[in-house]
Structures are given as structure tokens and as C-alpha cells.
Amino acid sequence: MSDEPRDDENAERPIPRTDGSRTDESRSGDSRSDEVEFAQYADDLRKAERKVAGEIDPGARAVVVAVAVLVAMGSLLLPHTGSASGLDVLTSAADAATERVAVVSKVFVWFLVVFGICGSMLALVTRRWVIAWIALCGCAIGCVAGMLAWWSRNTPGVGGVAPPSGVGAGLVIGWLALLVLTFHWSRVVWARSTYHLALEEERRREAVAREEAARKLKQRPGEH
């Protein structure tokens, strides 16, 4: 008699299904988790790429740029023309007025201070590509202004009045320092620009690879 209830219980007990539905659910859950992990990894990779792409690595050029900045600072203490030094031209002192300093000389000195000295120092400290690019543009324009300033000291002005003094040592040294800064910043910026192009090409390839990987992850097992 004790065996009959057991048979009834076994008959009423449901038989577990073996159609593989739970296996499919677990596989789909694993696929979704893989997609989430892949997306997080891709985001971290893009952030790291943007950070590296915005930085510069001047290497040994940093020493040359630092020396050129010191030379540019020293040129401000030397005579720009006659008895007027670079600082006198920068501050529009009485000596600069006496020497009848032209506007191009003032523009050159300001570009030398703002971009050649301050811009270069800021680019070296921060190592930002944008700041280096701005310093390059300012130094390039300053070189043109320095050439015109040199020309103005050897050319009579309006009415044939010649300048009382010629080109001073400060103007020559400052202009040469600005030429050196322009050359080295152009090499640094150009190298980084080439790296940007290569990085964009690599990103396009990675985007295609991510799309292909996502398409494969979405496929169900057994599908091709």
C-alpha cells in the first residue's frame, strides 16, 4: 500500500522540458554582456586616443625651444635701435619716441613677447597641440614683422626723413630667435598633424571592425 501513493506523486510531478530554451536564454544573456563590455572598452579607448592626440612630444626640441626663449628674453634688454631697447619699444618709452620707432617694430616686439616667449613657454609646460599651433602662427607672423622692422630702420620714412639710428643688436637677435622658434614649432606641429591623419585612418578601421564584431555577436548560434 505504501508504494501506490509514490506512484501517484511521480505521475503528478511535471517532467522538466529539455527543448534547450534555457540554453538559448543564457547564450543571449552572454551576448548582451559581451556587447556591454565591448562598448565600455571602446569608450575608454576613444578617450585615451583623444587625450594622446591633443598632446605633443617635442623631445630634444624642447631644449632648443627653451634656449631660444631665453635668447628672445635677453634680446629685449639689448638695443633695438639706437638708445631704445626692446623694453622701451614694448612700453613706448621716451627713448623709443626719440628714435622714431615705426609701428612694425612695436608689432614685432609684441609678437616676440606674446607668442615667442609666453606662447612657447605655455606650450612646453602644458604640451598641448593647440597651444603649440597658436605659438607657431604667432611666431611666423612675428618673423614677417621683424623683417619689416629691419627694413624700416634702413628706409627713409614719409617726406624722405631717414631714421636717426639703424638696426640694433636686440632686433637682430630677437628676429633670429623667432625664426628658430618658428622652425621648431612647425616641425612639432607637422609631426602631430601627420599623427592625427594616421589616427583618423585607424579609427575608421576600428569602426568597421566594431560593426563586424557587433554583427557577429547579434547572430544566433548556428547562423552564418
PDB file of C-alpha atoms in Angstrom:
ATOM      1  CA  MET A   1       0.000   0.000   0.000  1.00  0.00           C
ATOM      2  CA  SER A   2       2.906   2.308   0.658  1.00  0.00           C
ATOM      3  CA  ASP A   3       4.025   2.103  -2.990  1.00  0.00           C
ATOM      4  CA  GLU A   4       0.787   3.387  -4.537  1.00  0.00           C
ATOM      5  CA  PRO A   5       0.978   6.997  -3.265  1.00  0.00           C
ATOM      6  CA  ARG A   6       4.529   7.247  -4.517  1.00  0.00           C
ATOM      7  CA  ASP A   7       3.391   6.225  -7.989  1.00  0.00           C
ATOM      8  CA  ASP A   8       0.697   8.871  -7.865  1.00  0.00           C
ATOM      9  CA  GLU A   9       3.178  11.524  -6.810  1.00  0.00           C
ATOM     10  CA  ASN A  10       5.531  10.601  -9.637  1.00  0.00           C
ATOM     11  CA  ALA A  11       2.663  10.749 -12.080  1.00  0.00           C
ATOM     12  CA  GLU A  12       1.619  14.212 -10.943  1.00  0.00           C
ATOM     13  CA  ARG A  13       5.148  15.599 -10.872  1.00  0.00           C
ATOM     14  CA  PRO A  14       5.900  17.630 -14.065  1.00  0.00           C
ATOM     15  CA  ILE A  15       8.648  16.433 -16.299  1.00  0.00           C
ATOM     16  CA  PRO A  16      11.299  19.124 -16.973  1.00  0.00           C
ATOM     17  CA  ARG A  17      11.495  20.359 -20.562  1.00  0.00           C
ATOM     18  CA  THR A  18      14.627  19.658 -22.493  1.00  0.00           C
ATOM     19  CA  ASP A  19      13.934  21.737 -25.581  1.00  0.00           C
ATOM     20  CA  GLY A  20      17.007  23.957 -24.991  1.00  0.00           C
ATOM     21  CA  SER A  21      15.106  27.205 -24.270  1.00  0.00           C
ATOM     22  CA  ARG A  22      17.119  27.929 -21.134  1.00  0.00           C
ATOM     23  CA  THR A  23      20.330  27.362 -23.025  1.00  0.00           C
ATOM     24  CA  ASP A  24      19.257  29.896 -25.643  1.00  0.00           C
ATOM     25  CA  GLU A  25      18.395  32.433 -22.943  1.00  0.00           C
ATOM     26  CA  SER A  26      21.762  32.021 -21.267  1.00  0.00           C
ATOM     27  CA  ARG A  27      23.525  32.429 -24.582  1.00  0.00           C
ATOM     28  CA  SER A  28      21.602  35.585 -25.402  1.00  0.00           C
ATOM     29  CA  GLY A  29      22.427  36.966 -21.943  1.00  0.00           C
ATOM     30  CA  ASP A  30      26.115  36.265 -22.501  1.00  0.00           C
ATOM     31  CA  SER A  31      25.950  38.023 -25.868  1.00  0.00           C
ATOM     32  CA  ARG A  32      24.409  41.139 -24.320  1.00  0.00           C
ATOM     33  CA  SER A  33      27.031  41.215 -21.570  1.00  0.00           C
ATOM     34  CA  ASP A  34      29.785  40.873 -24.178  1.00  0.00           C
ATOM     35  CA  GLU A  35      28.323  43.812 -26.119  1.00  0.00           C
ATOM     36  CA  VAL A  36      28.243  45.969 -22.985  1.00  0.00           C
ATOM     37  CA  GLU A  37      31.839  45.132 -22.115  1.00  0.00           C
ATOM     38  CA  PHE A  38      32.955  45.787 -25.678  1.00  0.00           C
ATOM     39  CA  ALA A  39      31.185  49.171 -25.700  1.00  0.00           C
ATOM     40  CA  GLN A  40      32.843  50.189 -22.420  1.00  0.00           C
ATOM     41  CA  TYR A  41      36.234  49.155 -23.739  1.00  0.00           C
ATOM     42  CA  ALA A  42      35.680  51.118 -26.956  1.00  0.00           C
ATOM     43  CA  ASP A  43      34.689  54.253 -24.989  1.00  0.00           C
ATOM     44  CA  ASP A  44      37.803  54.024 -22.814  1.00  0.00           C
ATOM     45  CA  LEU A  45      39.943  53.545 -25.894  1.00  0.00           C
ATOM     46  CA  ARG A  46      38.461  56.599 -27.621  1.00  0.00           C
ATOM     47  CA  LYS A  47      39.020  58.755 -24.527  1.00  0.00           C
ATOM     48  CA  ALA A  48      42.653  57.669 -24.339  1.00  0.00           C
ATOM     49  CA  GLU A  49      43.113  58.381 -28.050  1.00  0.00           C
ATOM     50  CA  ARG A  50      41.653  61.883 -27.745  1.00  0.00           C
ATOM     51  CA  LYS A  51      43.928  62.640 -24.801  1.00  0.00           C
ATOM     52  CA  VAL A  52      47.042  61.433 -26.607  1.00  0.00           C
ATOM     53  CA  ALA A  53      46.046  63.171 -29.846  1.00  0.00           C
ATOM     54  CA  GLY A  54      45.851  66.542 -28.092  1.00  0.00           C
ATOM     55  CA  GLU A  55      49.365  66.332 -26.662  1.00  0.00           C
ATOM     56  CA  ILE A  56      52.786  66.942 -28.190  1.00  0.00           C
ATOM     57  CA  ASP A  57      56.135  65.353 -27.526  1.00  0.00           C
ATOM     58  CA  PRO A  58      58.834  67.808 -28.626  1.00  0.00           C
ATOM     59  CA  GLY A  59      61.613  65.560 -27.370  1.00  0.00           C
ATOM     60  CA  ALA A  60      65.061  67.118 -27.791  1.00  0.00           C
ATOM     61  CA  ARG A  61      63.471  70.122 -29.496  1.00  0.00           C
ATOM     62  CA  ALA A  62      62.202  71.236 -26.092  1.00  0.00           C
ATOM     63  CA  VAL A  63      65.767  72.138 -25.106  1.00  0.00           C
ATOM     64  CA  VAL A  64      66.279  74.158 -28.286  1.00  0.00           C
ATOM     65  CA  VAL A  65      62.960  75.948 -27.799  1.00  0.00           C
ATOM     66  CA  ALA A  66      63.814  76.739 -24.175  1.00  0.00           C
ATOM     67  CA  VAL A  67      67.192  78.198 -25.199  1.00  0.00           C
ATOM     68  CA  ALA A  68      65.544  80.245 -27.968  1.00  0.00           C
ATOM     69  CA  VAL A  69      63.055  81.623 -25.431  1.00  0.00           C
ATOM     70  CA  LEU A  70      65.914  82.688 -23.151  1.00  0.00           C
ATOM     71  CA  VAL A  71      67.664  84.361 -26.077  1.00  0.00           C
ATOM     72  CA  ALA A  72      64.446  86.172 -27.003  1.00  0.00           C
ATOM     73  CA  MET A  73      64.089  87.412 -23.431  1.00  0.00           C
ATOM     74  CA  GLY A  74      67.682  88.638 -23.446  1.00  0.00           C
ATOM     75  CA  SER A  75      67.166  90.478 -26.746  1.00  0.00           C
ATOM     76  CA  LEU A  76      64.610  92.736 -25.070  1.00  0.00           C
ATOM     77  CA  LEU A  77      67.377  94.132 -22.868  1.00  0.00           C
ATOM     78  CA  LEU A  78      69.650  94.914 -25.808  1.00  0.00           C
ATOM     79  CA  PRO A  79      69.334  97.994 -28.037  1.00  0.00           C
ATOM     80  CA  HIS A  80      66.528  97.602 -30.550  1.00  0.00           C
ATOM     81  CA  THR A  81      67.635 100.689 -32.402  1.00  0.00           C
ATOM     82  CA  GLY A  82      69.890 103.489 -31.202  1.00  0.00           C
ATOM     83  CA  SER A  83      69.419 104.048 -27.472  1.00  0.00           C
ATOM     84  CA  ALA A  84      65.981 102.373 -27.357  1.00  0.00           C
ATOM     85  CA  SER A  85      65.921  98.815 -26.075  1.00  0.00           C
ATOM     86  CA  GLY A  86      63.284  96.214 -26.755  1.00  0.00           C
ATOM     87  CA  LEU A  87      61.589  97.035 -23.444  1.00  0.00           C
ATOM     88  CA  ASP A  88      61.482 100.708 -24.426  1.00  0.00           C
ATOM     89  CA  VAL A  89      59.766  99.786 -27.677  1.00  0.00           C
ATOM     90  CA  LEU A  90      57.380  97.479 -25.807  1.00  0.00           C
ATOM     91  CA  THR A  91      56.365 100.159 -23.308  1.00  0.00           C
ATOM     92  CA  SER A  92      56.536 103.074 -25.788  1.00  0.00           C
ATOM     93  CA  ALA A  93      59.107 104.865 -23.638  1.00  0.00           C
ATOM     94  CA  ALA A  94      60.635 108.254 -24.400  1.00  0.00           C
ATOM     95  CA  ASP A  95      63.736 106.721 -25.989  1.00  0.00           C
ATOM     96  CA  ALA A  96      61.523 104.888 -28.490  1.00  0.00           C
ATOM     97  CA  ALA A  97      59.814 108.142 -29.413  1.00  0.00           C
ATOM     98  CA  THR A  98      63.185 109.852 -29.801  1.00  0.00           C
ATOM     99  CA  GLU A  99      64.386 107.143 -32.174  1.00  0.00           C
ATOM    100  CA  ARG A 100      61.124 107.416 -34.141  1.00  0.00           C
ATOM    101  CA  VAL A 101      60.401 103.704 -33.857  1.00  0.00           C
ATOM    102  CA  ALA A 102      57.963 102.544 -36.524  1.00  0.00           C
ATOM    103  CA  VAL A 103      54.745 100.666 -35.857  1.00  0.00           C
ATOM    104  CA  VAL A 104      56.165  97.460 -37.353  1.00  0.00           C
ATOM    105  CA  SER A 105      58.884  97.469 -34.692  1.00  0.00           C
ATOM    106  CA  LYS A 106      56.270  97.629 -31.953  1.00  0.00           C
ATOM    107  CA  VAL A 107      54.271  94.853 -33.592  1.00  0.00           C
ATOM    108  CA  PHE A 108      57.390  92.711 -33.827  1.00  0.00           C
ATOM    109  CA  VAL A 109      58.293  93.184 -30.166  1.00  0.00           C
ATOM    110  CA  TRP A 110      54.750  92.419 -29.025  1.00  0.00           C
ATOM    111  CA  PHE A 111      54.619  89.250 -31.119  1.00  0.00           C
ATOM    112  CA  LEU A 112      58.024  88.279 -29.768  1.00  0.00           C
ATOM    113  CA  VAL A 113      56.811  88.619 -26.171  1.00  0.00           C
ATOM    114  CA  VAL A 114      53.300  87.179 -26.535  1.00  0.00           C
ATOM    115  CA  PHE A 115      53.923  84.275 -28.897  1.00  0.00           C
ATOM    116  CA  GLY A 116      57.673  83.759 -28.939  1.00  0.00           C
ATOM    117  CA  ILE A 117      58.184  83.878 -25.172  1.00  0.00           C
ATOM    118  CA  CYS A 118      54.838  83.388 -23.410  1.00  0.00           C
ATOM    119  CA  GLY A 119      53.256  81.126 -26.033  1.00  0.00           C
ATOM    120  CA  SER A 120      56.326  78.911 -26.305  1.00  0.00           C
ATOM    121  CA  MET A 121      56.668  78.591 -22.542  1.00  0.00           C
ATOM    122  CA  LEU A 122      52.990  77.714 -22.180  1.00  0.00           C
ATOM    123  CA  ALA A 123      53.220  75.124 -24.956  1.00  0.00           C
ATOM    124  CA  LEU A 124      56.243  73.485 -23.335  1.00  0.00           C
ATOM    125  CA  VAL A 125      54.599  73.366 -19.914  1.00  0.00           C
ATOM    126  CA  THR A 126      51.158  72.129 -20.984  1.00  0.00           C
ATOM    127  CA  ARG A 127      52.307  70.104 -24.030  1.00  0.00           C
ATOM    128  CA  ARG A 128      49.019  70.902 -25.761  1.00  0.00           C
ATOM    129  CA  TRP A 129      48.954  70.700 -29.538  1.00  0.00           C
ATOM    130  CA  VAL A 130      46.542  73.635 -29.870  1.00  0.00           C
ATOM    131  CA  ILE A 131      48.797  75.968 -27.886  1.00  0.00           C
ATOM    132  CA  ALA A 132      51.829  74.898 -29.915  1.00  0.00           C
ATOM    133  CA  TRP A 133      49.889  75.580 -33.113  1.00  0.00           C
ATOM    134  CA  ILE A 134      48.933  79.080 -31.877  1.00  0.00           C
ATOM    135  CA  ALA A 135      52.556  79.757 -30.900  1.00  0.00           C
ATOM    136  CA  LEU A 136      53.658  78.680 -34.378  1.00  0.00           C
ATOM    137  CA  CYS A 137      51.226  81.047 -36.119  1.00  0.00           C
ATOM    138  CA  GLY A 138      52.219  83.950 -33.880  1.00  0.00           C
ATOM    139  CA  CYS A 139      55.942  83.316 -34.349  1.00  0.00           C
ATOM    140  CA  ALA A 140      55.522  83.103 -38.128  1.00  0.00           C
ATOM    141  CA  ILE A 141      53.717  86.441 -38.239  1.00  0.00           C
ATOM    142  CA  GLY A 142      56.329  87.895 -35.894  1.00  0.00           C
ATOM    143  CA  CYS A 143      59.087  86.860 -38.313  1.00  0.00           C
ATOM    144  CA  VAL A 144      57.424  88.870 -41.061  1.00  0.00           C
ATOM    145  CA  ALA A 145      57.009  91.832 -38.704  1.00  0.00           C
ATOM    146  CA  GLY A 146      60.688  91.580 -37.723  1.00  0.00           C
ATOM    147  CA  MET A 147      61.752  91.660 -41.354  1.00  0.00           C
ATOM    148  CA  LEU A 148      59.631  94.774 -41.917  1.00  0.00           C
ATOM    149  CA  ALA A 149      61.046  96.348 -38.744  1.00  0.00           C
ATOM    150  CA  TRP A 150      64.571  95.749 -40.025  1.00  0.00           C
ATOM    151  CA  TRP A 151      63.583  97.257 -43.372  1.00  0.00           C
ATOM    152  CA  SER A 152      62.019 100.298 -41.690  1.00  0.00           C
ATOM    153  CA  ARG A 153      65.279 101.167 -39.895  1.00  0.00           C
ATOM    154  CA  ASN A 154      67.120 101.363 -43.206  1.00  0.00           C
ATOM    155  CA  THR A 155      64.451 103.094 -45.285  1.00  0.00           C
ATOM    156  CA  PRO A 156      63.520 106.809 -45.174  1.00  0.00           C
ATOM    157  CA  GLY A 157      60.017 107.481 -43.977  1.00  0.00           C
ATOM    158  CA  VAL A 158      57.359 109.828 -45.255  1.00  0.00           C
ATOM    159  CA  GLY A 159      58.886 113.039 -46.580  1.00  0.00           C
ATOM    160  CA  GLY A 160      62.315 111.411 -47.029  1.00  0.00           C
ATOM    161  CA  VAL A 161      63.190 111.650 -43.319  1.00  0.00           C
ATOM    162  CA  ALA A 162      65.642 108.867 -42.529  1.00  0.00           C
ATOM    163  CA  PRO A 163      65.587 107.119 -39.138  1.00  0.00           C
ATOM    164  CA  PRO A 164      68.161 108.517 -36.711  1.00  0.00           C
ATOM    165  CA  SER A 165      69.572 105.058 -35.990  1.00  0.00           C
ATOM    166  CA  GLY A 166      69.876 101.776 -37.793  1.00  0.00           C
ATOM    167  CA  VAL A 167      69.192  98.223 -36.704  1.00  0.00           C
ATOM    168  CA  GLY A 168      70.275  97.335 -33.192  1.00  0.00           C
ATOM    169  CA  ALA A 169      71.581  94.036 -31.837  1.00  0.00           C
ATOM    170  CA  GLY A 170      68.364  93.382 -29.951  1.00  0.00           C
ATOM    171  CA  LEU A 171      66.291  93.469 -33.131  1.00  0.00           C
ATOM    172  CA  VAL A 172      68.635  91.107 -34.961  1.00  0.00           C
ATOM    173  CA  ILE A 173      68.947  88.584 -32.115  1.00  0.00           C
ATOM    174  CA  GLY A 174      65.224  88.675 -31.362  1.00  0.00           C
ATOM    175  CA  TRP A 175      64.365  88.112 -35.004  1.00  0.00           C
ATOM    176  CA  LEU A 176      66.769  85.157 -35.264  1.00  0.00           C
ATOM    177  CA  ALA A 177      65.336  83.647 -32.074  1.00  0.00           C
ATOM    178  CA  LEU A 178      61.846  83.968 -33.512  1.00  0.00           C
ATOM    179  CA  LEU A 179      62.981  82.228 -36.708  1.00  0.00           C
ATOM    180  CA  VAL A 180      64.342  79.317 -34.658  1.00  0.00           C
ATOM    181  CA  LEU A 181      61.092  79.060 -32.699  1.00  0.00           C
ATOM    182  CA  THR A 182      59.036  79.107 -35.891  1.00  0.00           C
ATOM    183  CA  PHE A 183      61.107  76.325 -37.432  1.00  0.00           C
ATOM    184  CA  HIS A 184      60.962  74.002 -34.431  1.00  0.00           C
ATOM    185  CA  TRP A 185      57.288  74.578 -33.662  1.00  0.00           C
ATOM    186  CA  SER A 186      56.461  73.888 -37.307  1.00  0.00           C
ATOM    187  CA  ARG A 187      58.250  70.536 -37.095  1.00  0.00           C
ATOM    188  CA  VAL A 188      56.444  69.618 -33.889  1.00  0.00           C
ATOM    189  CA  VAL A 189      53.020  70.662 -35.171  1.00  0.00           C
ATOM    190  CA  TRP A 190      53.535  68.992 -38.548  1.00  0.00           C
ATOM    191  CA  ALA A 191      54.576  65.713 -36.916  1.00  0.00           C
ATOM    192  CA  ARG A 192      51.472  65.806 -34.734  1.00  0.00           C
ATOM    193  CA  SER A 193      49.266  66.634 -37.735  1.00  0.00           C
ATOM    194  CA  THR A 194      50.599  63.583 -39.563  1.00  0.00           C
ATOM    195  CA  TYR A 195      49.848  61.522 -36.471  1.00  0.00           C
ATOM    196  CA  HIS A 196      46.293  62.880 -36.450  1.00  0.00           C
ATOM    197  CA  LEU A 197      45.748  61.703 -40.025  1.00  0.00           C
ATOM    198  CA  ALA A 198      47.069  58.247 -39.212  1.00  0.00           C
ATOM    199  CA  LEU A 199      44.907  58.136 -36.100  1.00  0.00           C
ATOM    200  CA  GLU A 200      41.776  59.027 -38.048  1.00  0.00           C
ATOM    201  CA  GLU A 201      42.516  56.236 -40.519  1.00  0.00           C
ATOM    202  CA  GLU A 202      42.982  53.819 -37.638  1.00  0.00           C
ATOM    203  CA  ARG A 203      39.684  54.933 -36.109  1.00  0.00           C
ATOM    204  CA  ARG A 204      37.866  54.265 -39.379  1.00  0.00           C
ATOM    205  CA  ARG A 205      39.306  50.772 -39.466  1.00  0.00           C
ATOM    206  CA  GLU A 206      38.324  50.175 -35.850  1.00  0.00           C
ATOM    207  CA  ALA A 207      34.787  51.385 -36.568  1.00  0.00           C
ATOM    208  CA  VAL A 208      34.455  48.834 -39.365  1.00  0.00           C
ATOM    209  CA  ALA A 209      35.848  46.131 -37.074  1.00  0.00           C
ATOM    210  CA  ARG A 210      33.411  47.090 -34.300  1.00  0.00           C
ATOM    211  CA  GLU A 211      30.459  46.903 -36.676  1.00  0.00           C
ATOM    212  CA  GLU A 212      31.572  43.493 -37.860  1.00  0.00           C
ATOM    213  CA  ALA A 213      32.048  42.259 -34.285  1.00  0.00           C
ATOM    214  CA  ALA A 214      28.638  43.599 -33.246  1.00  0.00           C
ATOM    215  CA  ARG A 215      27.009  41.877 -36.207  1.00  0.00           C
ATOM    216  CA  LYS A 216      28.594  38.563 -35.246  1.00  0.00           C
ATOM    217  CA  LEU A 217      27.542  38.926 -31.618  1.00  0.00           C
ATOM    218  CA  LYS A 218      23.934  39.516 -32.634  1.00  0.00           C
ATOM    219  CA  GLN A 219      23.827  36.375 -34.703  1.00  0.00           C
ATOM    220  CA  ARG A 220      22.226  33.388 -33.038  1.00  0.00           C
ATOM    221  CA  PRO A 221      24.194  30.203 -32.551  1.00  0.00           C
ATOM    222  CA  GLY A 222      24.117  28.096 -35.669  1.00  0.00           C
ATOM    223  CA  GLU A 223      23.508  31.019 -38.042  1.00  0.00           C
ATOM    224  CA  HIS A 224      26.145  32.126 -40.528  1.00  0.00           C
TER     225      HIS A 224
END
